[in-house]
Amino acid sequence: MSLATVDDCLTAIPAFEAGAFRVSARRRVVESQPTPPEYVDAENLRVADACVEYLRPLIGELPKYVKLF
Amino acid sequence: MFQGNAIVGQSGGPTSVINSSLCGVVQGCFELGQKSADSKIDKVYGMQYGVEGFMQDKLIDFATIDPAVVEGLKTTPGSALGSCRHKVQEADFPRILEQLKKYNIRYYFLAGGNDTMDTICRVEKYCREQGYDLRGLGVPKTVDNDLFATDHTPGFASAARYVATSVKQAGVLARDMKKVDQFVIFQTIGRDAGWLAAAAACAKEDCEDAPHIILVPEIAFNFDRFIAKAQETLDKYGFVSVVCGEGIRDANGVVVSSLDADGKEVQTEKTVDKFGNQELGAMAGTSVAIALHKMLGKHLKRENGLPCRGEFQITESLPMCGADRAVATDIQEAWNCGRRAVELALEGKSGVMVTMDRVSNDPYKVEYSTAPLDAVAVEAKPMPAEYVDAENLYVTDACIEYLRPLIGELPKYVKLF
């Protein structure tokens, strides 16, 4: 079995739409994946509920702590 | 019959287990408060934000708190009552006494470090002078482990484990990445005492393992010695792991965070806290780890003569609240100290702090005792000279022997080469 080169991968992956951005196949393979625009709440300087929904199953349950007030 | 209400507060920086001490006090008051023949505790109050909140009528009545929440305090980090760093002044005493009378408080419990013990000591003395019967007891707390009269303080073991685990894991990474980055500097809290920095030594199994250099406030920083030891380590293992206490100073008493890449003092504006101590680390917008980073970046040389790359890790208050790494024994000891304070108060004791005496190292065992508050309140306890290896910028085997039972077993990792 021969290993695929980056160019093989580029041929196999079509360009795709991500929100307002058109990301080229080369960029998709070579560069890191940015956070999709729908995951970012730029107005409130935080992330969107969709982002939290994506993250929670990866992170798992976090410890629960009590509060006195 | 000595009878009245109890109040409990938390003061200074938190630990992962200070709420377990709070739980011990509260549960102790509820369980034992009505059982003694000659002393009784009725209501149990908590001070919101320490003595500062107490003077402002910010109290919690624990009768209104669900017992399950009180139980949950055992494993909740932070200071659940809220903390403060208010240094009690003479002018505060009449107001404090007025509040004690208003809420009929006869039992006064505070968890904290030496400044907190000083507060209880002075409040208790003032009340005695004013003819008001108050039993004031201290519950030890500090991640710095710098209280006199006790083998160690609740909260130290968990913070020490946090440091040891972090340095061990970061050391594995540093070894594997040594072709890219050649040094790593981990800064611990600890203004005057190097206990937390020393705890990193428990991470080492082989000579090659991190840490290689431990810089503690008890030993004056020597620039030439530091660079020479770092270069020697780099030449031998290909990477250097340095652990430093935030309060290290040179022989002239200058904080190392004020030194430049050549070890010379840079004149900067000094900031001080409420107790008049010079702010260090992030609180002063500076850091000893960054200063050491500049020194190593400039003076360490690789085999090929090129300068070295490295990183610094400054966790600041994370070891104070890393409850996921809390040591089970530490949680239990913290609770025991709180509970013991209540027992002592019901026995008529006052003006003392609960202490722990280590009676055996293997198996590890402590017994609970007391020390007068004024003996604890004076100053920070440094590491003993026999725990520090000044020549090799490290700690001694005796120090590691003291630390290991507190920290517990660390994770084991494999090596391919």
Short mmCIF file of C-alpha atoms in Angstrom, two decimals:
data_model
loop_
_atom_site.label_atom_id
_atom_site.label_comp_id
_atom_site.label_asym_id
_atom_site.label_seq_id
_atom_site.Cartn_x
_atom_site.Cartn_y
_atom_site.Cartn_z
CA MET A 1 0.00 0.00 0.00
CA SER A 2 1.41 3.38 -0.94
CA LEU A 3 0.86 6.47 1.19
CA ALA A 4 -1.19 9.29 -0.29
CA THR A 5 0.66 12.52 -0.95
CA VAL A 6 -0.76 15.93 -0.08
CA ASP A 7 -1.49 16.43 -3.78
CA ASP A 8 -3.45 13.12 -3.88
CA CYS A 9 -5.54 14.41 -0.99
CA LEU A 10 -6.08 17.74 -2.68
CA THR A 11 -7.41 16.01 -5.76
CA ALA A 12 -9.82 13.98 -3.66
CA ILE A 13 -11.23 16.88 -1.63
CA PRO A 14 -13.44 19.43 -3.39
CA ALA A 15 -13.51 23.05 -2.34
CA PHE A 16 -16.27 23.65 0.23
CA GLU A 17 -18.37 26.47 1.58
CA ALA A 18 -18.10 27.37 5.29
CA GLY A 19 -20.47 30.23 6.04
CA ALA A 20 -19.32 33.36 4.30
CA PHE A 21 -15.88 31.90 3.65
CA ARG A 22 -14.87 29.82 0.68
CA VAL A 23 -11.99 27.63 1.74
CA SER A 24 -9.77 26.13 -0.88
CA ALA A 25 -8.89 22.46 -0.85
CA ARG A 26 -5.22 23.31 -0.38
CA ARG A 27 -6.00 25.45 2.62
CA ARG A 28 -8.19 22.73 4.11
CA VAL A 29 -5.37 20.19 3.97
CA VAL A 30 -2.38 22.34 4.75
CA GLU A 31 -3.67 24.89 7.24
CA SER A 32 -5.35 24.50 10.60
CA GLN A 33 -9.14 24.47 10.75
CA PRO A 34 -10.53 27.77 12.00
CA THR A 35 -13.54 27.92 14.30
CA PRO A 36 -16.62 28.15 12.03
CA PRO A 37 -18.29 31.58 12.15
CA GLU A 38 -21.52 30.10 13.54
CA TYR A 39 -19.60 28.95 16.62
CA VAL A 40 -18.46 32.46 17.48
CA ASP A 41 -20.59 35.17 19.10
CA ALA A 42 -18.45 38.14 18.10
CA GLU A 43 -20.93 40.65 19.49
CA ASN A 44 -20.71 39.28 23.03
CA LEU A 45 -17.09 38.15 22.91
CA ARG A 46 -17.97 34.55 23.63
CA VAL A 47 -18.95 31.41 21.76
CA ALA A 48 -22.37 30.35 20.49
CA ASP A 49 -24.55 27.59 21.97
CA ALA A 50 -23.79 25.50 18.88
CA CYS A 51 -20.13 25.58 19.82
CA VAL A 52 -20.83 24.44 23.39
CA GLU A 53 -23.05 21.65 22.01
CA TYR A 54 -20.12 20.52 19.81
CA LEU A 55 -17.66 20.63 22.72
CA ARG A 56 -19.58 19.04 25.61
CA PRO A 57 -19.49 15.40 24.42
CA LEU A 58 -15.74 15.74 23.84
CA ILE A 59 -15.02 17.15 27.29
CA GLY A 60 -17.41 14.93 29.23
CA GLU A 61 -19.02 15.69 32.57
CA LEU A 62 -17.20 18.22 34.72
CA PRO A 63 -17.15 18.09 38.54
CA LYS A 64 -20.07 19.67 40.37
CA TYR A 65 -19.33 22.07 43.20
CA VAL A 66 -21.60 23.57 45.85
CA LYS A 67 -22.26 27.23 46.62
CA LEU A 68 -23.28 28.73 49.95
CA PHE A 69 -24.63 31.93 48.42
CA MET B 1 -22.83 26.53 81.57
CA PHE B 2 -20.97 28.21 78.72
CA GLN B 3 -23.49 28.67 75.94
CA GLY B 4 -23.90 30.76 72.80
CA ASN B 5 -23.59 30.83 69.05
CA ALA B 6 -20.60 29.98 66.88
CA ILE B 7 -19.18 31.76 63.88
CA VAL B 8 -16.71 30.47 61.30
CA GLY B 9 -14.78 32.38 58.66
CA GLN B 10 -12.15 31.89 55.99
CA SER B 11 -9.30 34.26 55.35
CA GLY B 12 -6.44 34.78 52.90
CA GLY B 13 -5.86 32.69 49.79
CA PRO B 14 -7.92 29.54 49.29
CA THR B 15 -6.77 25.94 49.09
CA SER B 16 -8.38 22.92 47.48
CA VAL B 17 -9.43 21.70 50.91
CA ILE B 18 -10.22 24.77 53.04
CA ASN B 19 -13.92 24.12 52.47
CA SER B 20 -13.45 20.66 53.93
CA SER B 21 -12.24 22.38 57.13
CA LEU B 22 -15.33 24.59 56.99
CA CYS B 23 -17.43 21.45 56.64
CA GLY B 24 -15.64 19.93 59.66
CA VAL B 25 -16.40 22.99 61.79
CA VAL B 26 -20.06 23.22 60.74
CA GLN B 27 -20.79 19.49 61.03
CA GLY B 28 -18.86 19.41 64.32
CA CYS B 29 -20.95 22.24 65.76
CA PHE B 30 -24.20 20.58 64.71
CA GLU B 31 -23.22 17.12 65.91
CA LEU B 32 -21.45 17.99 69.16
CA GLY B 33 -22.88 21.39 70.05
CA GLN B 34 -25.60 20.14 72.36
CA LYS B 35 -23.85 17.05 73.75
CA SER B 36 -21.35 18.58 76.15
CA ALA B 37 -22.40 18.83 79.80
CA ASP B 38 -20.98 22.30 80.42
CA SER B 39 -20.64 23.92 76.96
CA LYS B 40 -23.29 24.33 74.30
CA ILE B 41 -23.33 25.71 70.78
CA ASP B 42 -26.69 26.94 69.53
CA LYS B 43 -26.63 28.61 66.11
CA VAL B 44 -23.79 28.28 63.64
CA TYR B 45 -23.01 31.33 61.50
CA GLY B 46 -20.60 31.82 58.63
CA MET B 47 -18.86 35.13 57.91
CA GLN B 48 -19.26 36.21 54.32
CA TYR B 49 -15.91 37.62 53.17
CA GLY B 50 -14.19 37.15 56.50
CA VAL B 51 -14.02 39.62 59.35
CA GLU B 52 -14.68 42.45 56.90
CA GLY B 53 -18.12 40.97 56.10
CA PHE B 54 -18.74 40.17 59.75
CA MET B 55 -18.38 43.85 60.65
CA GLN B 56 -20.90 44.65 57.90
CA ASP B 57 -23.55 42.13 59.08
CA LYS B 58 -22.87 39.73 56.20
CA LEU B 59 -23.61 36.43 57.89
CA ILE B 60 -24.96 33.07 56.82
CA ASP B 61 -27.02 30.98 59.23
CA PHE B 62 -26.02 27.38 58.51
CA ALA B 63 -29.43 26.16 59.71
CA THR B 64 -30.72 27.50 56.38
CA ILE B 65 -28.17 25.53 54.32
CA ASP B 66 -29.08 22.07 53.01
CA PRO B 67 -26.89 19.45 54.81
CA ALA B 68 -26.07 17.97 51.38
CA VAL B 69 -24.53 21.32 50.41
CA VAL B 70 -22.51 21.35 53.63
CA GLU B 71 -21.32 17.82 52.82
CA GLY B 72 -20.46 18.96 49.27
CA LEU B 73 -18.05 21.51 50.71
CA LYS B 74 -15.59 18.67 51.33
CA THR B 75 -14.74 18.48 47.63
CA THR B 76 -15.48 22.04 46.51
CA PRO B 77 -12.41 24.26 45.95
CA GLY B 78 -12.22 27.98 46.68
CA SER B 79 -13.38 29.67 49.87
CA ALA B 80 -17.12 29.05 49.91
CA LEU B 81 -17.79 31.75 52.50
CA GLY B 82 -15.78 34.29 50.53
CA SER B 83 -12.39 35.47 51.71
CA CYS B 84 -10.74 38.76 52.58
CA ARG B 85 -7.30 40.15 53.31
CA HIS B 86 -8.45 42.75 55.79
CA LYS B 87 -5.76 43.42 58.38
CA VAL B 88 -7.68 44.04 61.60
CA GLN B 89 -6.81 47.42 63.09
CA GLU B 90 -7.15 48.54 66.71
CA ALA B 91 -10.02 50.73 65.59
CA ASP B 92 -11.94 47.62 64.39
CA PHE B 93 -12.09 45.94 67.81
CA PRO B 94 -15.06 47.86 69.28
CA ARG B 95 -17.10 47.09 66.16
CA ILE B 96 -16.10 43.41 66.24
CA LEU B 97 -17.08 43.16 69.92
CA GLU B 98 -20.37 44.90 69.18
CA GLN B 99 -21.10 42.29 66.48
CA LEU B 100 -20.11 39.40 68.74
CA LYS B 101 -22.56 40.65 71.37
CA LYS B 102 -25.28 41.35 68.80
CA TYR B 103 -25.21 37.75 67.53
CA ASN B 104 -24.34 36.27 70.95
CA ILE B 105 -21.22 34.64 69.52
CA ARG B 106 -19.13 32.76 72.05
CA TYR B 107 -17.22 30.49 69.67
CA TYR B 108 -15.02 32.08 67.03
CA PHE B 109 -13.37 29.84 64.41
CA LEU B 110 -11.16 31.10 61.59
CA ALA B 111 -9.31 29.06 58.97
CA GLY B 112 -6.22 30.75 57.63
CA GLY B 113 -2.48 31.36 57.73
CA ASN B 114 -0.31 33.32 60.15
CA ASP B 115 -2.03 36.67 59.56
CA THR B 116 -5.37 35.01 60.33
CA MET B 117 -4.00 33.44 63.52
CA ASP B 118 -2.79 36.89 64.50
CA THR B 119 -6.33 38.22 63.97
CA ILE B 120 -7.93 35.57 66.21
CA CYS B 121 -5.24 36.11 68.83
CA ARG B 122 -5.88 39.85 69.00
CA VAL B 123 -9.69 39.57 68.90
CA GLU B 124 -9.66 36.96 71.66
CA LYS B 125 -7.30 39.08 73.78
CA TYR B 126 -9.40 42.22 73.29
CA CYS B 127 -12.56 40.40 74.29
CA ARG B 128 -10.87 39.04 77.42
CA GLU B 129 -9.75 42.55 78.37
CA GLN B 130 -13.31 43.78 77.85
CA GLY B 131 -14.77 41.01 80.02
CA TYR B 132 -16.50 39.22 77.13
CA ASP B 133 -16.08 35.43 77.20
CA LEU B 134 -15.08 34.23 73.78
CA ARG B 135 -13.41 31.00 72.73
CA GLY B 136 -11.25 31.74 69.68
CA LEU B 137 -9.69 28.86 67.77
CA GLY B 138 -7.57 28.66 64.64
CA VAL B 139 -7.83 26.06 61.91
CA PRO B 140 -4.56 25.93 59.94
CA LYS B 141 -4.67 26.55 56.23
CA THR B 142 -2.14 27.50 53.61
CA VAL B 143 -0.78 25.96 50.44
CA ASP B 144 2.58 27.51 51.33
CA ASN B 145 3.11 25.14 54.31
CA ASP B 146 4.79 27.98 56.18
CA LEU B 147 3.02 27.82 59.56
CA PHE B 148 5.07 27.06 62.64
CA ALA B 149 4.11 24.36 65.15
CA THR B 150 2.42 21.96 62.73
CA ASP B 151 4.07 19.20 60.65
CA HIS B 152 2.27 20.59 57.61
CA THR B 153 -0.82 22.61 56.83
CA PRO B 154 -4.06 21.36 55.28
CA GLY B 155 -4.05 22.42 51.63
CA PHE B 156 -0.30 22.04 51.17
CA ALA B 157 -0.38 18.37 50.17
CA SER B 158 -2.92 18.94 47.38
CA ALA B 159 -1.05 21.97 46.05
CA ALA B 160 2.23 20.04 46.28
CA ARG B 161 0.68 17.19 44.31
CA TYR B 162 -0.50 19.68 41.71
CA VAL B 163 3.07 20.99 41.35
CA ALA B 164 4.69 17.52 41.29
CA THR B 165 2.23 16.18 38.74
CA SER B 166 2.53 19.26 36.52
CA VAL B 167 6.33 19.19 36.55
CA LYS B 168 6.36 15.44 35.89
CA GLN B 169 4.02 15.69 32.91
CA ALA B 170 5.65 18.83 31.53
CA GLY B 171 9.02 17.13 32.03
CA VAL B 172 8.01 14.18 29.85
CA LEU B 173 6.92 16.63 27.17
CA ALA B 174 10.14 18.65 27.51
CA ARG B 175 12.31 15.54 27.17
CA ASP B 176 10.49 14.42 24.03
CA MET B 177 10.58 17.93 22.54
CA LYS B 178 14.22 18.65 23.33
CA LYS B 179 15.21 18.83 19.66
CA VAL B 180 12.83 21.79 19.37
CA ASP B 181 12.80 23.44 22.83
CA GLN B 182 15.62 23.03 25.31
CA PHE B 183 14.31 24.39 28.58
CA VAL B 184 11.16 24.71 30.64
CA ILE B 185 10.64 26.87 33.72
CA PHE B 186 7.80 26.21 36.17
CA GLN B 187 7.02 28.90 38.73
CA THR B 188 5.30 28.11 42.01
CA ILE B 189 3.69 30.35 44.59
CA GLY B 190 5.53 30.73 47.90
CA ARG B 191 6.82 34.14 48.86
CA ASP B 192 9.22 33.24 51.67
CA ALA B 193 9.23 29.44 51.80
CA GLY B 194 10.18 26.99 49.08
CA TRP B 195 7.95 24.06 50.10
CA LEU B 196 5.89 24.04 46.92
CA ALA B 197 8.91 24.38 44.64
CA ALA B 198 10.56 21.56 46.59
CA ALA B 199 7.52 19.34 46.02
CA ALA B 200 8.46 19.11 42.34
CA ALA B 201 11.36 16.83 43.35
CA CYS B 202 8.84 14.04 43.94
CA ALA B 203 8.32 13.96 40.15
CA LYS B 204 11.81 12.63 39.47
CA GLU B 205 12.48 8.89 39.14
CA ASP B 206 15.66 8.88 37.00
CA CYS B 207 18.51 11.41 36.87
CA GLU B 208 17.38 12.50 33.41
CA ASP B 209 13.83 13.28 34.59
CA ALA B 210 12.51 16.72 35.43
CA PRO B 211 13.14 18.71 37.51
CA HIS B 212 16.89 19.37 37.34
CA ILE B 213 17.10 22.68 39.18
CA ILE B 214 14.93 23.84 42.10
CA LEU B 215 15.32 27.46 43.22
CA VAL B 216 13.85 28.24 46.64
CA PRO B 217 13.60 31.55 48.53
CA GLU B 218 15.69 30.12 51.40
CA ILE B 219 18.82 30.16 49.18
CA ALA B 220 20.15 33.39 47.65
CA PHE B 221 19.99 33.28 43.85
CA ASN B 222 23.39 33.28 42.21
CA PHE B 223 23.29 34.10 38.50
CA ASP B 224 26.60 32.47 37.57
CA ARG B 225 25.83 29.29 39.50
CA PHE B 226 22.39 29.08 37.89
CA ILE B 227 23.66 29.48 34.33
CA ALA B 228 26.53 27.02 34.93
CA LYS B 229 24.19 24.37 36.38
CA ALA B 230 21.68 24.85 33.55
CA GLN B 231 24.42 24.52 30.90
CA GLU B 232 25.84 21.43 32.59
CA THR B 233 22.37 19.84 32.62
CA LEU B 234 21.69 20.77 29.01
CA ASP B 235 25.01 19.26 27.91
CA LYS B 236 24.18 16.04 29.74
CA TYR B 237 20.48 15.49 28.98
CA GLY B 238 19.68 17.81 26.08
CA PHE B 239 17.08 19.76 28.07
CA VAL B 240 16.73 21.56 31.40
CA SER B 241 13.73 21.67 33.72
CA VAL B 242 13.81 24.50 36.25
CA VAL B 243 11.35 25.01 39.11
CA CYS B 244 11.40 28.34 40.93
CA GLY B 245 9.58 29.82 43.90
CA GLU B 246 8.05 33.21 43.14
CA GLY B 247 9.88 34.91 46.00
CA ILE B 248 13.50 34.03 45.22
CA ARG B 249 16.00 36.84 45.80
CA ASP B 250 19.68 37.40 45.15
CA ALA B 251 22.33 37.92 47.84
CA ASN B 252 21.43 41.62 48.00
CA GLY B 253 17.78 40.82 48.68
CA VAL B 254 16.66 41.91 45.21
CA VAL B 255 13.74 39.84 43.89
CA VAL B 256 14.86 37.82 40.88
CA SER B 257 11.81 39.00 38.94
CA SER B 258 13.55 42.41 38.91
CA LEU B 259 16.72 41.07 37.26
CA ASP B 260 17.55 41.33 33.56
CA ALA B 261 18.98 38.69 31.22
CA ASP B 262 22.45 39.23 32.71
CA GLY B 263 21.28 39.00 36.31
CA LYS B 264 21.48 42.77 36.89
CA GLU B 265 18.73 44.66 38.72
CA VAL B 266 16.29 46.59 36.58
CA GLN B 267 14.70 49.53 38.37
CA THR B 268 10.94 49.03 38.34
CA GLU B 269 8.11 50.48 40.33
CA LYS B 270 7.44 48.21 43.31
CA THR B 271 3.87 47.45 44.34
CA VAL B 272 2.94 46.35 47.86
CA ASP B 273 -0.08 44.54 49.26
CA LYS B 274 -2.24 45.51 52.29
CA PHE B 275 0.23 43.90 54.67
CA GLY B 276 3.14 45.92 53.24
CA ASN B 277 4.67 42.93 51.43
CA GLN B 278 6.15 43.55 47.99
CA GLU B 279 3.85 42.06 45.35
CA LEU B 280 5.46 39.27 43.35
CA GLY B 281 4.47 37.28 40.30
CA ALA B 282 1.34 38.13 38.37
CA MET B 283 0.09 40.49 41.09
CA ALA B 284 3.01 42.78 40.28
CA GLY B 285 2.65 42.31 36.53
CA THR B 286 5.99 40.56 36.46
CA SER B 287 7.40 37.14 37.06
CA VAL B 288 10.56 35.41 38.15
CA ALA B 289 9.97 32.71 35.51
CA ILE B 290 10.07 35.32 32.76
CA ALA B 291 13.30 36.76 34.20
CA LEU B 292 14.89 33.30 34.28
CA HIS B 293 13.62 32.67 30.76
CA LYS B 294 15.46 35.75 29.52
CA MET B 295 18.66 34.61 31.27
CA LEU B 296 18.57 31.12 29.78
CA GLY B 297 17.51 32.41 26.36
CA LYS B 298 20.55 34.64 26.26
CA HIS B 299 23.23 32.51 27.93
CA LEU B 300 22.43 28.82 27.34
CA LYS B 301 24.12 27.38 24.26
CA ARG B 302 23.34 24.20 22.36
CA GLU B 303 26.01 21.83 21.03
CA ASN B 304 25.92 23.63 17.70
CA GLY B 305 26.46 26.96 19.46
CA LEU B 306 22.94 28.20 18.75
CA PRO B 307 20.88 29.80 21.52
CA CYS B 308 18.17 27.78 23.23
CA ARG B 309 14.41 28.05 23.02
CA GLY B 310 12.22 27.34 25.99
CA GLU B 311 8.96 28.10 27.74
CA PHE B 312 7.77 29.29 31.12
CA GLN B 313 4.76 27.98 33.01
CA ILE B 314 3.17 30.21 35.63
CA THR B 315 0.16 28.59 37.22
CA GLU B 316 -0.33 31.21 39.97
CA SER B 317 -3.45 30.25 41.93
CA LEU B 318 -4.27 26.99 40.11
CA PRO B 319 -2.55 24.83 42.78
CA MET B 320 -4.86 26.52 45.31
CA CYS B 321 -7.97 25.23 43.58
CA GLY B 322 -7.00 22.15 41.53
CA ALA B 323 -9.57 20.00 43.31
CA ASP B 324 -9.27 17.25 40.69
CA ARG B 325 -5.75 16.63 42.02
CA ALA B 326 -6.62 17.02 45.70
CA VAL B 327 -5.10 14.37 47.95
CA ALA B 328 -7.77 12.32 49.77
CA THR B 329 -5.73 12.37 52.99
CA ASP B 330 -5.48 16.16 52.75
CA ILE B 331 -9.26 16.49 52.43
CA GLN B 332 -9.73 14.27 55.47
CA GLU B 333 -7.05 16.04 57.53
CA ALA B 334 -8.59 19.43 56.70
CA TRP B 335 -11.98 18.17 57.89
CA ASN B 336 -10.40 16.67 61.02
CA CYS B 337 -8.73 20.01 61.87
CA GLY B 338 -12.09 21.78 61.63
CA ARG B 339 -13.83 19.14 63.72
CA ARG B 340 -10.99 19.13 66.27
CA ALA B 341 -11.30 22.90 66.71
CA VAL B 342 -14.94 22.43 67.71
CA GLU B 343 -14.08 19.64 70.14
CA LEU B 344 -11.41 21.82 71.75
CA ALA B 345 -13.78 24.77 72.04
CA LEU B 346 -16.35 22.57 73.75
CA GLU B 347 -13.61 21.38 76.13
CA GLY B 348 -13.06 25.01 77.11
CA LYS B 349 -9.88 25.66 75.07
CA SER B 350 -9.22 29.06 73.50
CA GLY B 351 -6.33 30.98 71.96
CA VAL B 352 -4.90 27.95 70.18
CA MET B 353 -4.56 26.61 66.65
CA VAL B 354 -5.07 22.95 65.82
CA THR B 355 -1.79 21.31 64.76
CA MET B 356 -0.74 18.00 63.26
CA ASP B 357 2.20 15.97 64.53
CA ARG B 358 3.57 13.26 62.25
CA VAL B 359 4.11 10.23 64.44
CA SER B 360 5.02 7.84 61.64
CA ASN B 361 6.17 8.18 58.03
CA ASP B 362 5.63 4.57 56.95
CA PRO B 363 2.81 3.98 57.44
CA TYR B 364 2.01 7.68 57.40
CA LYS B 365 0.16 8.73 60.54
CA VAL B 366 -0.57 12.05 62.25
CA GLU B 367 -1.92 12.98 65.65
CA TYR B 368 -3.74 16.23 66.41
CA SER B 369 -2.50 18.69 68.98
CA THR B 370 -2.53 22.46 69.59
CA ALA B 371 -0.18 25.45 69.60
CA PRO B 372 -0.74 28.89 71.15
CA LEU B 373 -1.90 31.35 68.49
CA ASP B 374 0.81 33.87 69.30
CA ALA B 375 3.47 31.23 68.62
CA VAL B 376 2.10 30.65 65.13
CA ALA B 377 1.20 34.19 64.19
CA VAL B 378 4.66 35.70 64.11
CA GLU B 379 6.28 34.77 60.83
CA ALA B 380 6.51 32.27 58.00
CA LYS B 381 8.27 28.94 58.58
CA PRO B 382 11.08 28.40 56.05
CA MET B 383 12.33 24.99 54.95
CA PRO B 384 14.95 23.65 57.36
CA ALA B 385 18.57 23.92 56.18
CA GLU B 386 18.91 20.14 55.97
CA TYR B 387 16.16 20.02 53.32
CA VAL B 388 18.00 22.27 50.86
CA ASP B 389 20.99 21.32 48.70
CA ALA B 390 22.41 24.78 47.97
CA GLU B 391 25.42 23.43 46.11
CA ASN B 392 23.36 21.53 43.55
CA LEU B 393 20.40 23.93 43.40
CA TYR B 394 18.11 21.14 44.53
CA VAL B 395 16.53 19.63 47.64
CA THR B 396 17.84 16.78 49.78
CA ASP B 397 16.63 13.21 50.17
CA ALA B 398 15.39 14.12 53.67
CA CYS B 399 13.11 16.70 52.09
CA ILE B 400 11.72 14.20 49.60
CA GLU B 401 11.17 11.71 52.41
CA TYR B 402 9.11 14.35 54.24
CA LEU B 403 7.11 15.23 51.11
CA ARG B 404 6.30 11.84 49.58
CA PRO B 405 3.71 10.61 52.11
CA LEU B 406 1.85 13.91 51.78
CA ILE B 407 1.76 13.91 47.98
CA GLY B 408 1.01 10.19 47.57
CA GLU B 409 1.80 7.99 44.60
CA LEU B 410 2.30 9.81 41.32
CA PRO B 411 1.33 8.36 37.93
CA LYS B 412 3.89 6.06 36.25
CA TYR B 413 4.79 6.67 32.61
CA VAL B 414 6.77 4.51 30.17
CA LYS B 415 9.80 5.44 28.06
CA LEU B 416 10.81 4.02 24.69
CA PHE B 417 14.42 5.11 25.05
#
